[in-house]
mmCIF file with all atom_site columns, C-alpha atoms in Angstrom:
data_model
loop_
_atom_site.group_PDB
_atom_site.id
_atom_site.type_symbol
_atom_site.label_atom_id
_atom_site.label_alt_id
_atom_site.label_comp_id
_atom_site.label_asym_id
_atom_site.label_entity_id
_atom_site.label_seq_id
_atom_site.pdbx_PDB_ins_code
_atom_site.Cartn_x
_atom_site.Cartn_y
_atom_site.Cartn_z
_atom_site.occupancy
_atom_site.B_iso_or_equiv
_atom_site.pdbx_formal_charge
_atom_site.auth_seq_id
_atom_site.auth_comp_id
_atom_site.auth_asym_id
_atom_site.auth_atom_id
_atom_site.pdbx_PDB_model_num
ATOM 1   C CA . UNK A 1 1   ? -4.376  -0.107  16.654  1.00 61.00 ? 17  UNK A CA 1
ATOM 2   C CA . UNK A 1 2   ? -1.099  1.391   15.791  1.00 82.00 ? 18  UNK A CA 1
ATOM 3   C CA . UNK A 1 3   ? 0.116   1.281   12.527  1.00 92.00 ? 19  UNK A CA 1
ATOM 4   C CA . UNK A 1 4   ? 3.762   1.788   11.327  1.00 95.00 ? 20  UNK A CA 1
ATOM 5   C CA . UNK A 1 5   ? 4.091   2.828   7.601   1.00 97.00 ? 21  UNK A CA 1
ATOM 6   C CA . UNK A 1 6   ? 7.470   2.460   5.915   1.00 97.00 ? 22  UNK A CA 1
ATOM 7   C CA . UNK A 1 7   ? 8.778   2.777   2.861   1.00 98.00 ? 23  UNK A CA 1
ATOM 8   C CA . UNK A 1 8   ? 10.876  -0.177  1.972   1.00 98.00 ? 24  UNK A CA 1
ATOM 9   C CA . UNK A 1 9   ? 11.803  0.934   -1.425  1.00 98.00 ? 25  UNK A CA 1
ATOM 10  C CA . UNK A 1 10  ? 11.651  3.464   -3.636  1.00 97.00 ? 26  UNK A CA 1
ATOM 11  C CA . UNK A 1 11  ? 12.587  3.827   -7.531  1.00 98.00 ? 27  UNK A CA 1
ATOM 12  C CA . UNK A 1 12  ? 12.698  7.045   -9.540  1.00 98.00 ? 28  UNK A CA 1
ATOM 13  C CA . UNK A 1 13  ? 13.107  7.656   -13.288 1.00 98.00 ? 29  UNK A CA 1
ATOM 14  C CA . UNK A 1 14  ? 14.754  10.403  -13.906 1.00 97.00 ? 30  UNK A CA 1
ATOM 15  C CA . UNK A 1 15  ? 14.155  12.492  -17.526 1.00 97.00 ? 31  UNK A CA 1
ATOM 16  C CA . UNK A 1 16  ? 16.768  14.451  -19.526 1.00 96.00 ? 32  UNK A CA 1
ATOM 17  C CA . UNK A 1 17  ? 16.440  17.094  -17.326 1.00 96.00 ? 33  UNK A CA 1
ATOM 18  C CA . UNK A 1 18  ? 17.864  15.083  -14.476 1.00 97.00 ? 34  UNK A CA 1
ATOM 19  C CA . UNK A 1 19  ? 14.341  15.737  -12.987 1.00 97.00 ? 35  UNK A CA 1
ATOM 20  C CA . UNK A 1 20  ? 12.394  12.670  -11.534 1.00 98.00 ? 36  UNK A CA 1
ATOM 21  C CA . UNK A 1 21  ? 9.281   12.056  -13.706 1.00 97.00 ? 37  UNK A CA 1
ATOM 22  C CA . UNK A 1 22  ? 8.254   8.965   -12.160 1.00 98.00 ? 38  UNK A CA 1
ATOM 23  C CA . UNK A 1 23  ? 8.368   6.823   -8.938  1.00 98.00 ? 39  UNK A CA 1
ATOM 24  C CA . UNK A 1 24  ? 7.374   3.319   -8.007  1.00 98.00 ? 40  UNK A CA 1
ATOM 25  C CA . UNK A 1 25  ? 6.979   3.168   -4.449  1.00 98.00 ? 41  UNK A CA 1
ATOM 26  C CA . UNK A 1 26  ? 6.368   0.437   -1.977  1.00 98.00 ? 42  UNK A CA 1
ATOM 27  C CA . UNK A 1 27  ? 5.427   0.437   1.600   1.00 98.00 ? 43  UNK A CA 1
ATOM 28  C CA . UNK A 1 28  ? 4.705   -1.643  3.892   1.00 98.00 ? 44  UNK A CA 1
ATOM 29  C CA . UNK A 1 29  ? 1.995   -1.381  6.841   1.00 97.00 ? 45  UNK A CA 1
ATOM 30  C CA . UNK A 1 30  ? 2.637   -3.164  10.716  1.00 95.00 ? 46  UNK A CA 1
ATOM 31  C CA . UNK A 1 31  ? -0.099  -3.474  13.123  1.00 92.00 ? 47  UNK A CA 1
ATOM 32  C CA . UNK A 1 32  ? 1.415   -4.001  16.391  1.00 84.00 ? 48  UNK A CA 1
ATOM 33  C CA . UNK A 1 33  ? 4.630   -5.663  17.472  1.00 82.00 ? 49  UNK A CA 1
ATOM 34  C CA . UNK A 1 34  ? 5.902   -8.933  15.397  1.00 83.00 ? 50  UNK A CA 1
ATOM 35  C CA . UNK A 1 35  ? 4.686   -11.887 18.060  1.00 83.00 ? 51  UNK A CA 1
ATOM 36  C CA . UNK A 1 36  ? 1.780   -10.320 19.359  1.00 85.00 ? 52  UNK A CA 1
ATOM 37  C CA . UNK A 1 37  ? -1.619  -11.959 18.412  1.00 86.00 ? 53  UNK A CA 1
ATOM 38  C CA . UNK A 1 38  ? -2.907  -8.696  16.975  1.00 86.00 ? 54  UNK A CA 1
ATOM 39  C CA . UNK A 1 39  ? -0.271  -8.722  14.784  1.00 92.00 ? 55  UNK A CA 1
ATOM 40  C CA . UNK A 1 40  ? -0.343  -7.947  11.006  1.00 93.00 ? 56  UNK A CA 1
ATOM 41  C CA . UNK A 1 41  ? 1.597   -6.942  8.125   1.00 95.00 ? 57  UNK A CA 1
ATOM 42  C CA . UNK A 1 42  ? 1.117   -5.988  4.509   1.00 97.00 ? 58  UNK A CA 1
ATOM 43  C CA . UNK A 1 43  ? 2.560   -4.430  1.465   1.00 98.00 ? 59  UNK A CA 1
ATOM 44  C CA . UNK A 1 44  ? 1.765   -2.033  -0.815  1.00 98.00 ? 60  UNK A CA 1
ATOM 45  C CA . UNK A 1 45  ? 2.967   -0.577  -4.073  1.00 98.00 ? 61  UNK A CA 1
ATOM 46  C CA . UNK A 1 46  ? 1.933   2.115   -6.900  1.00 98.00 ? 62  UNK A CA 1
ATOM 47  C CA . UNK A 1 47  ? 4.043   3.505   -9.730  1.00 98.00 ? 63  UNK A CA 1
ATOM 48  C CA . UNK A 1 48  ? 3.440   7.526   -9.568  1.00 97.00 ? 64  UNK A CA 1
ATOM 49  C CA . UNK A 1 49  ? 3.593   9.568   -12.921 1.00 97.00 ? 65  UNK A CA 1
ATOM 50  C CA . UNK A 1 50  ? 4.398   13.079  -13.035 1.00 97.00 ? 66  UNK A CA 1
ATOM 51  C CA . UNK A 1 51  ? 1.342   13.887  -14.537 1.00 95.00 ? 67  UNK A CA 1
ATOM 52  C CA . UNK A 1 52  ? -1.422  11.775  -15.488 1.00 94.00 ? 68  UNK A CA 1
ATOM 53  C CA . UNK A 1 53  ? -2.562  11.928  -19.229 1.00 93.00 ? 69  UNK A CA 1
ATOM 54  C CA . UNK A 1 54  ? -5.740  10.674  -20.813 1.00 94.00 ? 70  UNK A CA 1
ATOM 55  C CA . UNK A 1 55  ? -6.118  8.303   -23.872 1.00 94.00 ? 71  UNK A CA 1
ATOM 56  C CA . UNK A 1 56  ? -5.142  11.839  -26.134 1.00 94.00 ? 72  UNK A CA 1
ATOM 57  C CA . UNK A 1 57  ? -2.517  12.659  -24.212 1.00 92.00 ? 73  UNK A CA 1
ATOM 58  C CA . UNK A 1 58  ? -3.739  15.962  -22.299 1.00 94.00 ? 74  UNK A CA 1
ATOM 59  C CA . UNK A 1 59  ? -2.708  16.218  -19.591 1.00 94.00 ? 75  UNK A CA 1
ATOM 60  C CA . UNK A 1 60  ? -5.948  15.585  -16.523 1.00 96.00 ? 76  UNK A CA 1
ATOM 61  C CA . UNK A 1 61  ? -3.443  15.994  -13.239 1.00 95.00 ? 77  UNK A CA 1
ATOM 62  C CA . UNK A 1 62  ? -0.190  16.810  -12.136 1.00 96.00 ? 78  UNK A CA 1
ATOM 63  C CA . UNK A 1 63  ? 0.731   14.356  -8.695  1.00 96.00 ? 79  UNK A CA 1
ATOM 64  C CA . UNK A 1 64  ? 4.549   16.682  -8.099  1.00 97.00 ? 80  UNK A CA 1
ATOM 65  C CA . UNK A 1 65  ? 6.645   18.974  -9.234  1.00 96.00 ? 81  UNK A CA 1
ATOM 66  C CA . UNK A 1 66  ? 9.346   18.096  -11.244 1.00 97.00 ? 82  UNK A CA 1
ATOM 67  C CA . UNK A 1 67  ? 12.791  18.037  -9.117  1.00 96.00 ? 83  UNK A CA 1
ATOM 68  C CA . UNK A 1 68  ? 15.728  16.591  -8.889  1.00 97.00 ? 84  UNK A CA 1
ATOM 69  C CA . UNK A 1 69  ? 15.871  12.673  -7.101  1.00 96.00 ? 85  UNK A CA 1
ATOM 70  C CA . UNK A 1 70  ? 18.139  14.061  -3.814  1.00 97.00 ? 86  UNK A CA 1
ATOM 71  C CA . UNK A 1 71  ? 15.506  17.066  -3.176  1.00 97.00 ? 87  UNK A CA 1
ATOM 72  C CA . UNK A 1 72  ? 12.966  14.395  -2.608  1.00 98.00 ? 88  UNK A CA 1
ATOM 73  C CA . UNK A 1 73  ? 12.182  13.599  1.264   1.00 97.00 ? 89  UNK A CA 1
ATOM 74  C CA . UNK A 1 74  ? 10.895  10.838  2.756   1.00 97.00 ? 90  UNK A CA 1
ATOM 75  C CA . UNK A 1 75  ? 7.761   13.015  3.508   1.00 97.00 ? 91  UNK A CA 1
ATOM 76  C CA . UNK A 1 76  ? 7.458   13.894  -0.089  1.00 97.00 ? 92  UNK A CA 1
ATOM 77  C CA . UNK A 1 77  ? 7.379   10.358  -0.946  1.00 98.00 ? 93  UNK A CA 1
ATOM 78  C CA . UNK A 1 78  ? 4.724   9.451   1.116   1.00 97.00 ? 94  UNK A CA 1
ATOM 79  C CA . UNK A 1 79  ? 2.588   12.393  0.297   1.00 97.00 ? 95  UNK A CA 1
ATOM 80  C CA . UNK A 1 80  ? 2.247   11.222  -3.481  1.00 97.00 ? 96  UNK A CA 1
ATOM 81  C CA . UNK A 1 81  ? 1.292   7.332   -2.336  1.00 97.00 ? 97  UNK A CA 1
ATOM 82  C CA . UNK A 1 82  ? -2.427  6.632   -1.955  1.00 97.00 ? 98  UNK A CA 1
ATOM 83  C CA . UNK A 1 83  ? -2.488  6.002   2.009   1.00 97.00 ? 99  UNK A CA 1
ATOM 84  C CA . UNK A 1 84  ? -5.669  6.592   2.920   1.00 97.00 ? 100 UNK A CA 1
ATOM 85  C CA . UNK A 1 85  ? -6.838  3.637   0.249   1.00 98.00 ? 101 UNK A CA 1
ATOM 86  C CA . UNK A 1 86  ? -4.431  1.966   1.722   1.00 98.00 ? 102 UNK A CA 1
ATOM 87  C CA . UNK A 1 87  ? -5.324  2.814   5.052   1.00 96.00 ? 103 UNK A CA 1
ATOM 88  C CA . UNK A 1 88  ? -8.759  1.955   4.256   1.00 96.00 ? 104 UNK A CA 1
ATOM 89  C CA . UNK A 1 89  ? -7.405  -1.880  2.621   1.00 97.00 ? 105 UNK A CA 1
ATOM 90  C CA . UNK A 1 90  ? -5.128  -2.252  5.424   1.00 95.00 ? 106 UNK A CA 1
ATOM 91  C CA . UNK A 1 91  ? -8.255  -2.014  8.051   1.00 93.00 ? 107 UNK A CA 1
ATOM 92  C CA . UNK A 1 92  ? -10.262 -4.365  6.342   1.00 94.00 ? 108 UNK A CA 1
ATOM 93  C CA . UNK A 1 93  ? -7.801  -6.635  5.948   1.00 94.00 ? 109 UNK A CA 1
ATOM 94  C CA . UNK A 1 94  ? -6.984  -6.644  10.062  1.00 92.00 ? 110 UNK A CA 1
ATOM 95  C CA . UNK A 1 95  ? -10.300 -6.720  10.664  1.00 91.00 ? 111 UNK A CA 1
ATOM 96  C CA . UNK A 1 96  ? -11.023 -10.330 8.253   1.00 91.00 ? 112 UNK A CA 1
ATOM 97  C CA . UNK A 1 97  ? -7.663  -11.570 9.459   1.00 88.00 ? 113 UNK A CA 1
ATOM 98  C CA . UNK A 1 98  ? -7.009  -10.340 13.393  1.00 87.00 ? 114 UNK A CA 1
ATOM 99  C CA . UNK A 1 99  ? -10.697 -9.384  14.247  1.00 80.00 ? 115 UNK A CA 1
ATOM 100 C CA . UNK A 1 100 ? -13.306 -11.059 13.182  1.00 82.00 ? 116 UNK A CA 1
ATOM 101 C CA . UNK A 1 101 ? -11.313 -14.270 11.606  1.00 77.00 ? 117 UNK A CA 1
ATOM 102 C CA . UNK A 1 102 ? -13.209 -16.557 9.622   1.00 80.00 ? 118 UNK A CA 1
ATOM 103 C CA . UNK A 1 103 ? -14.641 -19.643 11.937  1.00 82.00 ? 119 UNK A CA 1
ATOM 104 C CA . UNK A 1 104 ? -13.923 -22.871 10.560  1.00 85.00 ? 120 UNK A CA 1
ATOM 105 C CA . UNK A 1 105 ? -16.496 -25.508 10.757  1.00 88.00 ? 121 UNK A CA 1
ATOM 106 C CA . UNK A 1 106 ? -15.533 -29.280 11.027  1.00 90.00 ? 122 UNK A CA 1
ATOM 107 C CA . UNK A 1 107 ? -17.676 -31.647 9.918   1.00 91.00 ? 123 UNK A CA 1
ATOM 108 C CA . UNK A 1 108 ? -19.368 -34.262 12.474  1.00 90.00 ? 124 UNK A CA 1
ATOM 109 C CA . UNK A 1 109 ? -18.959 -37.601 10.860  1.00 91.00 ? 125 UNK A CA 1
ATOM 110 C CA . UNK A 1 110 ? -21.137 -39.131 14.126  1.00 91.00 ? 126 UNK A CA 1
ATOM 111 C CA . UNK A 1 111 ? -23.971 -37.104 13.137  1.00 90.00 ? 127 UNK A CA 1
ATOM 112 C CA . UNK A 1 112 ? -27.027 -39.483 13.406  1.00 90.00 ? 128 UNK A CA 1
ATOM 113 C CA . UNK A 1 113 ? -30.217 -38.638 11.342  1.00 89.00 ? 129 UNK A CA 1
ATOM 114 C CA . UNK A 1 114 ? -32.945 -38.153 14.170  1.00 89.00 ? 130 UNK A CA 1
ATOM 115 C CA . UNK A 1 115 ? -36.164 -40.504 13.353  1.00 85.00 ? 131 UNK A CA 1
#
């Protein structure tokens, strides 16, 4: 299955510092070519902190380093998103939808009880 991730839009906030301190980030996932029958497509979005804090405010992780929004490359970007949950959502979801569909039943209205 090949997969094409893109990111279709990006947002930072940028601090007094002129430093970006936050990003929300979509992207979007393509199985295949539009038309085929295995194809699929699905988006995806997160909003990406600086650092993460806890109820008290300390600080439990730092997701990137402070810089300014044009030293950011697309690489960078997708390095802070959460692909491989995604990658793992984005499977399942092929496989309900393109592999193993759900079969409909239809009911049989000339269904005679047998005696």
């Amino acid at each position: 299955m090949a997969v094409t991730k893109t990111i279709v839009k990006c947002t930072p906030y940028i601090n007094s510092n002129s430093k970006v301190d936050q990003w929300d980030i979509e992207m979007t996932y393509e199985n295949d070519s539009e038309g085929d029958a295995t194809y699929y497509k699905s988006k995806f979005s997160t909003t990406v902190n600086q650092k993460d804090t806890d109820a008290e405010g300390n600080v439990i992780a730092t997701n990137f380093t402070l810089k300014a929004k044009g030293s950011w490359s697309n690489a960078d970007l997708v390095a802070i998103c959460p692909t491989s949950h995604w990658d793992t959502i984005f499977a399942s979801q092929v496989d309900s939808v393109i592999t193993n569909p759900l079969v409909e039943s239809t009911p049989d209205n000339n269904f005679n009880v047998p005696s």
